[in-house]
């Protein structure tokens, strides 16, 4: 049995014979103080074996510190090396997660991969304390933009502009999650999303959940169901038509509406900060003829209906400066995120998940 490839990374997936990995080549972690916890390492080994070596094998992954003692209990599992008809040599891709690693010492460490008592790979990793030269270490540079919606990803990325962090999409990280969205408030839903995504991705995550407030509709409207109130099969055109039907009996100020947005940042399945803000108040247009541009199915179906008399246009057609002058909910969140993340990165304990 020969080891053809072995490395540490942030995430990996074996998809129908193709190996996909994110953050390949981790060889060090850095923090401001000990102990420090890294949420997840993924160990990847590609082994070549012969037909004579096929069968179930006992694999053990051990992480040893500078004193040659175990940093955590060995990770053990049984791996299958199948015999294939007519094939003398075959490849096996081994992917193993090691979660919640707490380092008590600085200095050289190493993951040792052992199969049936024989070491097949040694993956060194150095643990250091103190600020690195030239800014943040690579292991603290990423935050997951926790949504599959490309337009929402751009909105979340905008909140982080100017900060020494890089927003990573789920596709780039090779991860997916389906968090529960049944909580009672937008902030609570955002917290659940961020926590689930951060657990899945093994990195900090930023997530949001928002909805339209329409006071005149009372019990006939719930902001948490803004996207799905018209049913799971409805498209944006149908949602717009249904909202206008609900508001048909109302005119003038009774068509006022505001947007509320919850936002959360989590790491390792734990919320670090969360907020809920209400933005500007506009008015829902009277008919579809009065709406703004098309939504392209981006999930922001309300914005072409949400009119602001100050500018004579719907929200989707306002400039960033015009939105900011109204007290836009995303601008309010950007200030909160910028303040929190800046303090987080400069704190003594720092973000261990980055």
Short mmCIF file of C-alpha atoms in Angstrom, two decimals:
data_model
loop_
_atom_site.label_atom_id
_atom_site.label_comp_id
_atom_site.label_asym_id
_atom_site.label_seq_id
_atom_site.Cartn_x
_atom_site.Cartn_y
_atom_site.Cartn_z
CA UNK A 1 0.00 0.00 0.00
CA UNK A 2 1.43 3.36 -1.07
CA UNK A 3 0.40 6.90 -0.16
CA UNK A 4 0.12 8.94 -3.36
CA UNK A 5 -1.18 12.15 -1.78
CA UNK A 6 -1.89 13.43 1.73
CA UNK A 7 -2.80 16.89 3.02
CA UNK A 8 -4.80 18.93 5.53
CA UNK A 9 -7.58 21.23 4.32
CA UNK A 10 -10.73 23.05 5.39
CA UNK A 11 -13.22 20.80 3.58
CA UNK A 12 -13.17 17.95 1.06
CA UNK A 13 -15.64 15.94 -0.98
CA UNK A 14 -15.26 12.77 -3.04
CA UNK A 15 -17.84 13.22 -5.79
CA UNK A 16 -18.16 10.36 -8.26
CA UNK A 17 -14.44 9.82 -8.60
CA UNK A 18 -13.44 13.48 -8.39
CA UNK A 19 -11.79 14.89 -5.30
CA UNK A 20 -12.84 18.45 -4.40
CA UNK A 21 -11.00 20.26 -1.59
CA UNK A 22 -10.96 23.78 -0.11
CA UNK A 23 -8.06 25.37 1.74
CA UNK A 24 -5.50 22.72 0.77
CA UNK A 25 -2.16 22.68 2.53
CA UNK A 26 -2.83 23.90 6.06
CA UNK A 27 0.49 23.70 7.88
CA UNK A 28 0.00 26.13 10.75
CA UNK A 29 -2.47 27.84 13.04
CA UNK A 30 -1.93 31.07 14.89
CA UNK A 31 -3.74 32.87 17.68
CA UNK A 32 -3.23 35.53 20.29
CA UNK A 33 -3.31 33.24 23.32
CA UNK A 34 -3.29 29.64 24.50
CA UNK A 35 -5.32 27.55 24.68
CA UNK A 36 -6.70 28.10 21.18
CA UNK A 37 -9.37 26.04 19.45
CA UNK A 38 -9.55 25.28 15.74
CA UNK A 39 -13.08 24.17 14.75
CA UNK A 40 -12.16 21.63 12.11
CA UNK A 41 -9.36 20.00 10.17
CA UNK A 42 -9.99 17.62 7.29
CA UNK A 43 -7.40 14.91 6.64
CA UNK A 44 -7.20 13.65 3.06
CA UNK A 45 -5.18 10.65 1.91
CA UNK A 46 -5.12 9.04 -1.53
CA UNK A 47 -3.86 5.45 -1.27
CA UNK A 48 -2.92 2.96 -3.97
CA UNK A 49 -3.34 -0.67 -3.01
CA UNK A 50 -3.18 -4.03 -4.75
CA UNK A 51 -5.77 -6.76 -4.95
CA UNK A 52 -3.84 -8.63 -2.23
CA UNK A 53 -4.36 -5.71 0.19
CA UNK A 54 -8.12 -5.37 -0.36
CA UNK A 55 -10.50 -5.65 2.58
CA UNK A 56 -11.55 -3.76 5.68
CA UNK A 57 -8.75 -1.84 7.40
CA UNK A 58 -8.55 -0.16 10.79
CA UNK A 59 -7.51 3.47 10.43
CA UNK A 60 -6.39 5.68 13.27
CA UNK A 61 -5.60 9.40 13.15
CA UNK A 62 -3.53 10.74 16.02
CA UNK A 63 -2.51 14.34 16.67
CA UNK A 64 0.70 14.54 18.68
CA UNK A 65 2.12 17.68 20.29
CA UNK A 66 5.74 18.78 20.82
CA UNK A 67 5.97 16.41 23.79
CA UNK A 68 4.85 13.45 21.62
CA UNK A 69 1.63 13.16 23.64
CA UNK A 70 -1.86 12.95 22.19
CA UNK A 71 -3.56 16.34 21.86
CA UNK A 72 -6.98 14.65 21.59
CA UNK A 73 -8.25 11.07 21.64
CA UNK A 74 -7.36 9.14 18.49
CA UNK A 75 -9.91 9.30 15.69
CA UNK A 76 -10.68 5.71 14.69
CA UNK A 77 -12.71 4.27 11.85
CA UNK A 78 -12.88 1.24 9.59
CA UNK A 79 -12.17 1.86 5.93
CA UNK A 80 -13.04 -0.48 3.09
CA UNK A 81 -10.55 -1.17 0.30
CA UNK A 82 -12.70 -3.11 -2.19
CA UNK A 83 -11.36 -5.72 -4.57
CA UNK A 84 -12.35 -4.92 -8.14
CA UNK A 85 -12.72 -7.60 -10.77
CA UNK A 86 -9.96 -7.51 -13.33
CA UNK A 87 -8.06 -4.75 -11.50
CA UNK A 88 -4.72 -5.41 -9.85
CA UNK A 89 -4.16 -1.93 -8.40
CA UNK A 90 -6.81 0.55 -7.23
CA UNK A 91 -7.02 3.93 -5.53
CA UNK A 92 -8.82 4.75 -2.28
CA UNK A 93 -9.65 8.28 -1.21
CA UNK A 94 -9.79 8.69 2.55
CA UNK A 95 -11.45 11.81 3.97
CA UNK A 96 -11.69 12.22 7.74
CA UNK A 97 -12.84 15.17 9.82
CA UNK A 98 -11.18 16.10 13.10
CA UNK A 99 -13.39 18.60 14.90
CA UNK A 100 -12.90 20.94 17.85
CA UNK A 101 -9.13 20.70 18.28
CA UNK A 102 -7.87 22.63 21.31
CA UNK A 103 -4.14 23.35 21.39
CA UNK A 104 -2.58 23.81 24.83
CA UNK A 105 1.00 24.20 23.58
CA UNK A 106 2.74 26.12 20.84
CA UNK A 107 5.33 24.54 18.60
CA UNK A 108 5.43 21.64 16.12
CA UNK A 109 2.50 19.23 16.05
CA UNK A 110 1.60 16.53 13.52
CA UNK A 111 -1.33 14.41 12.43
CA UNK A 112 -0.29 10.77 12.04
CA UNK A 113 -2.43 8.51 9.82
CA UNK A 114 -2.03 4.86 10.77
CA UNK A 115 -3.62 1.92 8.91
CA UNK A 116 -3.47 -1.53 10.51
CA UNK A 117 -0.59 -0.38 12.70
CA UNK A 118 1.49 1.14 9.88
CA UNK A 119 1.93 4.89 9.52
CA UNK A 120 0.96 5.91 5.98
CA UNK A 121 1.09 9.72 6.34
CA UNK A 122 2.46 12.38 8.65
CA UNK A 123 1.02 15.89 8.30
CA UNK A 124 2.92 18.53 10.30
CA UNK A 125 1.22 21.63 11.66
CA UNK A 126 2.88 24.39 13.64
CA UNK A 127 1.03 26.21 16.43
CA UNK A 128 2.17 29.75 17.12
CA UNK A 129 1.06 32.57 19.40
CA UNK A 130 1.14 36.29 18.65
CA UNK A 131 0.28 38.58 15.74
CA UNK A 132 1.84 37.47 12.45
CA UNK A 133 3.95 39.66 10.24
CA UNK A 134 1.99 41.32 7.47
CA UNK A 135 -1.47 41.00 9.02
CA UNK A 136 -3.85 38.19 9.84
CA UNK A 137 -2.88 34.54 9.33
CA UNK A 138 -4.52 32.72 6.46
CA UNK A 139 -6.42 30.51 8.92
CA UNK A 140 -8.22 33.61 10.21
CA UNK A 141 -8.96 35.22 6.86
CA UNK A 142 -12.23 33.60 5.80
CA UNK A 143 -15.90 33.98 6.69
CA UNK A 144 -18.69 32.04 5.02
CA UNK A 145 -21.40 34.04 3.26
CA UNK A 146 -24.08 31.70 4.54
CA UNK A 147 -26.65 31.57 1.75
CA UNK A 148 -27.07 29.93 -1.62
CA UNK A 149 -28.60 33.13 -3.05
CA UNK A 150 -26.01 34.96 -5.17
CA UNK A 151 -27.64 38.36 -4.64
CA UNK A 152 -27.78 37.86 -0.88
CA UNK A 153 -24.12 36.78 -0.98
CA UNK A 154 -23.26 40.14 -2.56
CA UNK A 155 -25.21 41.97 0.15
CA UNK A 156 -23.40 40.07 2.90
CA UNK A 157 -20.03 40.64 1.22
CA UNK A 158 -20.74 44.37 1.13
CA UNK A 159 -21.11 44.36 4.93
CA UNK A 160 -17.50 43.14 5.16
CA UNK A 161 -15.94 45.57 2.68
CA UNK A 162 -12.84 47.27 4.08
CA UNK A 163 -12.25 44.59 6.72
CA UNK A 164 -9.25 42.21 6.60
CA UNK A 165 -11.48 39.20 5.92
CA UNK A 166 -12.51 37.33 2.79
CA UNK A 167 -16.10 36.27 2.18
CA UNK A 168 -16.35 32.69 0.89
CA UNK A 169 -19.49 31.30 -0.74
CA UNK A 170 -20.79 27.81 0.07
CA UNK A 171 -19.92 26.72 -3.48
CA UNK A 172 -16.33 27.87 -3.01
CA UNK A 173 -16.14 26.09 0.34
CA UNK A 174 -17.73 22.93 -1.06
CA UNK A 175 -20.40 22.83 1.64
CA UNK A 176 -24.18 22.99 1.90
CA UNK A 177 -26.61 23.31 4.78
CA UNK A 178 -30.38 23.44 5.23
CA UNK A 179 -30.89 25.27 8.54
CA UNK A 180 -34.16 25.41 10.43
CA UNK A 181 -36.10 28.65 9.82
CA UNK A 182 -38.98 28.19 12.25
CA UNK A 183 -37.85 30.60 14.99
CA UNK A 184 -40.09 33.45 16.13
CA UNK A 185 -37.99 36.43 14.96
CA UNK A 186 -35.78 37.31 12.03
CA UNK A 187 -32.82 37.65 14.38
CA UNK A 188 -33.40 34.18 15.82
CA UNK A 189 -33.68 32.70 12.32
CA UNK A 190 -30.44 34.43 11.30
CA UNK A 191 -28.75 32.98 14.39
CA UNK A 192 -29.93 29.47 13.51
CA UNK A 193 -28.67 29.88 9.95
CA UNK A 194 -25.24 31.20 11.00
CA UNK A 195 -24.80 28.49 13.63
CA UNK A 196 -25.70 25.64 11.27
CA UNK A 197 -23.56 26.94 8.41
CA UNK A 198 -20.56 27.55 10.71
CA UNK A 199 -20.79 23.98 12.01
CA UNK A 200 -21.03 22.58 8.50
CA UNK A 201 -18.24 24.69 6.99
CA UNK A 202 -15.84 24.64 9.92
CA UNK A 203 -15.37 28.41 9.68
CA UNK A 204 -17.17 31.54 10.91
CA UNK A 205 -20.38 32.31 9.06
CA UNK A 206 -22.49 35.41 8.53
CA UNK A 207 -26.20 34.95 7.77
CA UNK A 208 -29.32 37.07 7.54
CA UNK A 209 -33.08 36.76 7.43
CA UNK A 210 -35.44 39.56 6.51
CA UNK A 211 -39.03 40.37 5.71
CA UNK A 212 -41.54 43.07 4.92
CA UNK A 213 -43.60 44.73 7.66
CA UNK A 214 -47.08 45.75 6.49
CA UNK A 215 -48.96 47.09 9.54
CA UNK A 216 -52.32 47.53 7.79
CA UNK A 217 -52.57 43.81 7.04
CA UNK A 218 -52.44 42.86 10.72
CA UNK A 219 -52.87 39.14 11.29
CA UNK A 220 -53.12 38.55 7.54
CA UNK A 221 -49.40 39.17 7.13
CA UNK A 222 -46.31 37.79 8.86
CA UNK A 223 -42.94 39.28 7.90
CA UNK A 224 -41.15 35.97 8.56
CA UNK A 225 -43.09 34.41 5.68
CA UNK A 226 -42.42 37.18 3.16
CA UNK A 227 -40.73 34.81 0.73
CA UNK A 228 -43.10 31.85 1.08
CA UNK A 229 -46.48 33.43 1.96
CA UNK A 230 -47.82 32.70 -1.55
CA UNK A 231 -46.87 29.02 -1.38
CA UNK A 232 -43.71 27.01 -2.14
CA UNK A 233 -44.31 26.92 -5.89
CA UNK A 234 -44.89 30.67 -6.34
CA UNK A 235 -42.43 32.74 -8.38
CA UNK A 236 -41.68 36.42 -7.85
CA UNK A 237 -44.46 37.58 -10.18
CA UNK A 238 -47.00 35.52 -8.26
CA UNK A 239 -45.78 36.86 -4.92
CA UNK A 240 -46.09 40.43 -6.16
CA UNK A 241 -49.58 39.83 -7.52
CA UNK A 242 -50.74 38.20 -4.26
CA UNK A 243 -49.44 41.04 -2.09
CA UNK A 244 -51.21 43.63 -4.23
CA UNK A 245 -54.42 41.61 -3.90
CA UNK A 246 -54.13 41.68 -0.11
CA UNK A 247 -53.61 45.45 -0.18
CA UNK A 248 -56.41 46.20 -2.65
CA UNK A 249 -58.75 47.57 0.09
CA UNK A 250 -56.07 50.00 1.32
CA UNK A 251 -54.93 53.36 -0.01
CA UNK A 252 -52.51 56.15 0.90
CA UNK A 253 -50.66 55.76 4.18
CA UNK A 254 -52.41 52.45 4.81
CA UNK A 255 -50.10 50.96 2.17
CA UNK A 256 -46.98 51.88 4.16
CA UNK A 257 -44.37 49.15 4.58
CA UNK A 258 -40.89 48.80 6.07
CA UNK A 259 -38.25 46.12 5.87
CA UNK A 260 -36.78 44.35 8.90
CA UNK A 261 -33.54 42.37 8.70
CA UNK A 262 -31.93 40.03 11.22
CA UNK A 263 -28.22 39.26 10.97
CA UNK A 264 -25.89 36.97 12.90
CA UNK A 265 -22.24 35.92 12.98
CA UNK A 266 -21.41 32.49 14.38
CA UNK A 267 -18.35 30.31 14.79
CA UNK A 268 -18.26 26.61 15.62
CA UNK A 269 -22.03 26.48 15.96
CA UNK A 270 -22.14 29.33 18.49
CA UNK A 271 -23.52 32.83 17.84
CA UNK A 272 -20.98 35.55 18.50
CA UNK A 273 -23.15 38.55 17.64
CA UNK A 274 -26.61 39.20 16.25
CA UNK A 275 -28.87 42.14 15.48
CA UNK A 276 -32.29 43.00 14.10
CA UNK A 277 -32.91 46.38 12.49
CA UNK A 278 -35.85 48.06 10.82
CA UNK A 279 -35.11 50.30 7.87
CA UNK A 280 -36.92 53.04 6.03
CA UNK A 281 -40.67 53.20 5.52
CA UNK A 282 -42.00 53.38 1.98
CA UNK A 283 -45.33 52.63 0.31
CA UNK A 284 -46.43 49.60 -1.72
CA UNK A 285 -47.43 50.63 -5.25
CA UNK A 286 -51.06 50.36 -6.32
CA UNK A 287 -50.69 48.12 -9.39
CA UNK A 288 -48.14 46.00 -11.22
CA UNK A 289 -47.93 48.73 -13.83
CA UNK A 290 -46.34 50.97 -11.17
CA UNK A 291 -43.65 48.50 -10.12
CA UNK A 292 -39.95 48.96 -10.81
CA UNK A 293 -37.64 46.52 -12.56
CA UNK A 294 -37.67 42.75 -12.88
CA UNK A 295 -36.38 40.65 -9.98
CA UNK A 296 -34.69 37.85 -11.98
CA UNK A 297 -35.82 35.43 -9.28
CA UNK A 298 -33.22 36.79 -6.85
CA UNK A 299 -35.50 36.57 -3.82
CA UNK A 300 -35.83 40.35 -3.41
CA UNK A 301 -39.27 40.36 -5.00
CA UNK A 302 -40.66 43.11 -2.72
CA UNK A 303 -38.20 45.82 -3.74
CA UNK A 304 -39.82 46.66 -7.14
CA UNK A 305 -43.13 47.25 -5.29
CA UNK A 306 -41.69 49.36 -2.47
CA UNK A 307 -41.97 53.02 -3.50
CA UNK A 308 -40.31 56.07 -1.95
CA UNK A 309 -42.00 59.37 -2.72
CA UNK A 310 -38.84 61.33 -1.81
CA UNK A 311 -37.21 60.05 -5.00
CA UNK A 312 -40.22 59.04 -7.07
CA UNK A 313 -38.82 55.53 -7.56
CA UNK A 314 -39.05 52.05 -6.11
CA UNK A 315 -36.34 50.68 -3.82
CA UNK A 316 -34.71 48.53 -6.49
CA UNK A 317 -33.99 51.65 -8.57
CA UNK A 318 -32.49 53.79 -5.81
CA UNK A 319 -28.76 54.47 -5.71
CA UNK A 320 -26.71 53.43 -2.68
CA UNK A 321 -26.48 57.08 -1.61
CA UNK A 322 -30.26 57.48 -1.84
CA UNK A 323 -30.84 54.33 0.19
CA UNK A 324 -28.38 55.51 2.82
CA UNK A 325 -30.17 58.86 3.11
CA UNK A 326 -33.39 56.99 3.97
CA UNK A 327 -31.80 55.06 6.85
CA UNK A 328 -31.48 51.82 4.91
CA UNK A 329 -31.50 48.58 6.92
CA UNK A 330 -28.41 47.22 5.15
CA UNK A 331 -26.46 50.40 5.88
CA UNK A 332 -27.40 50.14 9.55
CA UNK A 333 -26.24 46.53 9.62
CA UNK A 334 -22.99 47.39 7.86
CA UNK A 335 -22.08 49.81 10.64
CA UNK A 336 -22.83 47.20 13.31
CA UNK A 337 -20.87 44.47 11.51
CA UNK A 338 -17.88 46.71 10.85
CA UNK A 339 -17.69 47.75 14.50
CA UNK A 340 -18.07 44.22 15.82
CA UNK A 341 -15.66 42.47 13.46
CA UNK A 342 -13.00 45.17 13.92
CA UNK A 343 -13.18 44.71 17.67
CA UNK A 344 -13.26 40.95 17.30
CA UNK A 345 -10.07 40.88 15.24
CA UNK A 346 -8.23 43.28 17.53
CA UNK A 347 -9.27 41.62 20.80
CA UNK A 348 -6.80 39.69 22.88
CA UNK A 349 -8.50 36.37 22.32
CA UNK A 350 -9.25 36.98 18.65
CA UNK A 351 -11.32 34.79 16.35
CA UNK A 352 -10.04 31.28 16.75
CA UNK A 353 -12.15 30.09 13.84
CA UNK A 354 -10.55 32.38 11.26
#
